[in-house]
Amino acid sequence: MKYYILFGPPGAGKGTHAGAIAQKFNLRHVSTGELLRAEIAAGTPLGIRAKELMDAGNLVPDEVVEGMIENVFNSVKDVDGFLLDGYPRTIPQAEVLDKIVAARGESVSGVISIMIPDEEVHRRIARRAAIEGRADDASDATISHRIETYHAQTEPLIDFYKAEGKYHEVCGYPGTIEEVRERVLALVDSL
Ligand code: AMP
């Protein structure tokens, strides 16, 4: 089984390109953000707890996303692997992921990183707010806070995975969606 991590700041295009990667390489796309938004929509206790944190641009507790990831790993069959989108997002999450995957006799296969500058993050999320109506896209302050959270808590994963020789990066900007998709697919092909 492959365990790929799709990495990048908010708005880098992870969700946009995940479908094409998953389809081409027969992977299950797992977005922790989407799973959390589904919990909120269903009004579950987990969703109610997560909503406030998410709307403010904060991360939800590590145990919450870890439980969701383990559920998916345990229940999904008939794929060649997983494409993790938005997870791990902290060093402790990455350490736990290593353990979860090791317990399955495997290891993380590689990190596929799509990089864009902060100014472009702002522009894209403001545009997405009008289309998708996500509460955490709605205000400039929340967008800025998510970018800060990314730099403080998620960016250190780059060095974590570089140290393991697993970090691979493509430019998500400039370029059209099609151009970036080609870059990403070529990268995964090369892994
Ligand atoms: P995303 O759709 O990946 O932008 O995630 C939306 C929001 O869900 C984030 O801003 C966090 O509040 C929460 N979230 C998603 N994935 C994680 C994660 N791995 N750890 C903690 N919080 C997460």
CSV table of C-alpha atoms in Angstrom, one decimal, residues 1-78:
chain,number,residue,atom,x,y,z
A,1,MET,CA,0.0,0.0,0.0
A,2,LYS,CA,1.1,3.6,-0.7
A,3,TYR,CA,0.7,6.3,1.9
A,4,TYR,CA,1.1,9.6,0.2
A,5,ILE,CA,0.8,13.0,1.9
A,6,LEU,CA,-0.6,15.9,-0.2
A,7,PHE,CA,1.0,18.9,1.5
A,8,GLY,CA,0.8,22.7,1.1
A,9,PRO,CA,-0.6,25.9,2.6
A,10,PRO,CA,-4.4,26.5,2.6
A,11,GLY,CA,-5.5,27.3,-0.9
A,12,ALA,CA,-2.5,25.6,-2.6
A,13,GLY,CA,-4.7,23.4,-4.7
A,14,LYS,CA,-4.6,20.2,-2.7
A,15,GLY,CA,-8.3,19.6,-3.0
A,16,THR,CA,-8.3,20.7,-6.7
A,17,HIS,CA,-5.6,18.1,-7.7
A,18,ALA,CA,-6.4,15.3,-5.3
A,19,GLY,CA,-9.1,13.7,-7.5
A,20,ALA,CA,-6.8,13.4,-10.5
A,21,ILE,CA,-4.0,11.9,-8.5
A,22,ALA,CA,-6.3,9.5,-6.6
A,23,GLN,CA,-7.9,8.3,-9.9
A,24,LYS,CA,-4.6,7.9,-11.8
A,25,PHE,CA,-2.9,5.9,-9.1
A,26,ASN,CA,-5.9,4.1,-7.6
A,27,LEU,CA,-5.7,5.8,-4.2
A,28,ARG,CA,-8.4,6.8,-1.7
A,29,HIS,CA,-8.4,10.5,-1.2
A,30,VAL,CA,-8.8,11.3,2.5
A,31,SER,CA,-9.3,15.0,3.4
A,32,THR,CA,-9.6,15.5,7.1
A,33,GLY,CA,-11.1,19.0,6.5
A,34,GLU,CA,-13.8,17.4,4.4
A,35,LEU,CA,-14.5,14.7,6.9
A,36,LEU,CA,-14.8,17.3,9.6
A,37,ARG,CA,-17.1,19.4,7.5
A,38,ALA,CA,-19.3,16.3,7.0
A,39,GLU,CA,-19.4,15.8,10.8
A,40,ILE,CA,-20.5,19.5,11.2
A,41,ALA,CA,-23.2,19.1,8.5
A,42,ALA,CA,-24.5,16.0,10.2
A,43,GLY,CA,-24.6,17.8,13.6
A,44,THR,CA,-22.6,15.1,15.4
A,45,PRO,CA,-21.1,15.8,18.8
A,46,LEU,CA,-17.6,15.7,17.2
A,47,GLY,CA,-18.8,18.2,14.5
A,48,ILE,CA,-20.3,20.5,17.1
A,49,ARG,CA,-17.0,20.5,19.0
A,50,ALA,CA,-14.9,21.0,15.9
A,51,LYS,CA,-17.0,23.8,14.4
A,52,GLU,CA,-16.0,26.5,16.7
A,53,LEU,CA,-12.3,25.7,16.4
A,54,MET,CA,-12.5,25.5,12.6
A,55,ASP,CA,-14.5,28.6,12.2
A,56,ALA,CA,-11.8,30.5,14.1
A,57,GLY,CA,-9.1,29.1,11.9
A,58,ASN,CA,-7.6,26.9,14.6
A,59,LEU,CA,-6.7,23.2,14.4
A,60,VAL,CA,-8.9,20.6,16.0
A,61,PRO,CA,-7.2,18.3,18.6
A,62,ASP,CA,-4.8,15.7,17.2
A,63,GLU,CA,-6.8,12.7,18.6
A,64,VAL,CA,-9.9,13.8,16.6
A,65,VAL,CA,-8.2,13.6,13.2
A,66,GLU,CA,-6.1,10.5,14.2
A,67,GLY,CA,-9.3,8.6,15.0
A,68,MET,CA,-10.8,9.6,11.7
A,69,ILE,CA,-7.7,8.5,9.8
A,70,GLU,CA,-7.5,5.1,11.5
A,71,ASN,CA,-11.2,4.5,10.7
A,72,VAL,CA,-10.5,5.1,7.0
A,73,PHE,CA,-7.4,2.9,7.0
A,74,ASN,CA,-9.3,0.1,8.6
A,75,SER,CA,-12.4,0.3,6.5
A,76,VAL,CA,-11.2,1.1,3.0
A,77,LYS,CA,-10.1,-1.9,0.8
A,78,ASP,CA,-9.7,-2.3,-2.9
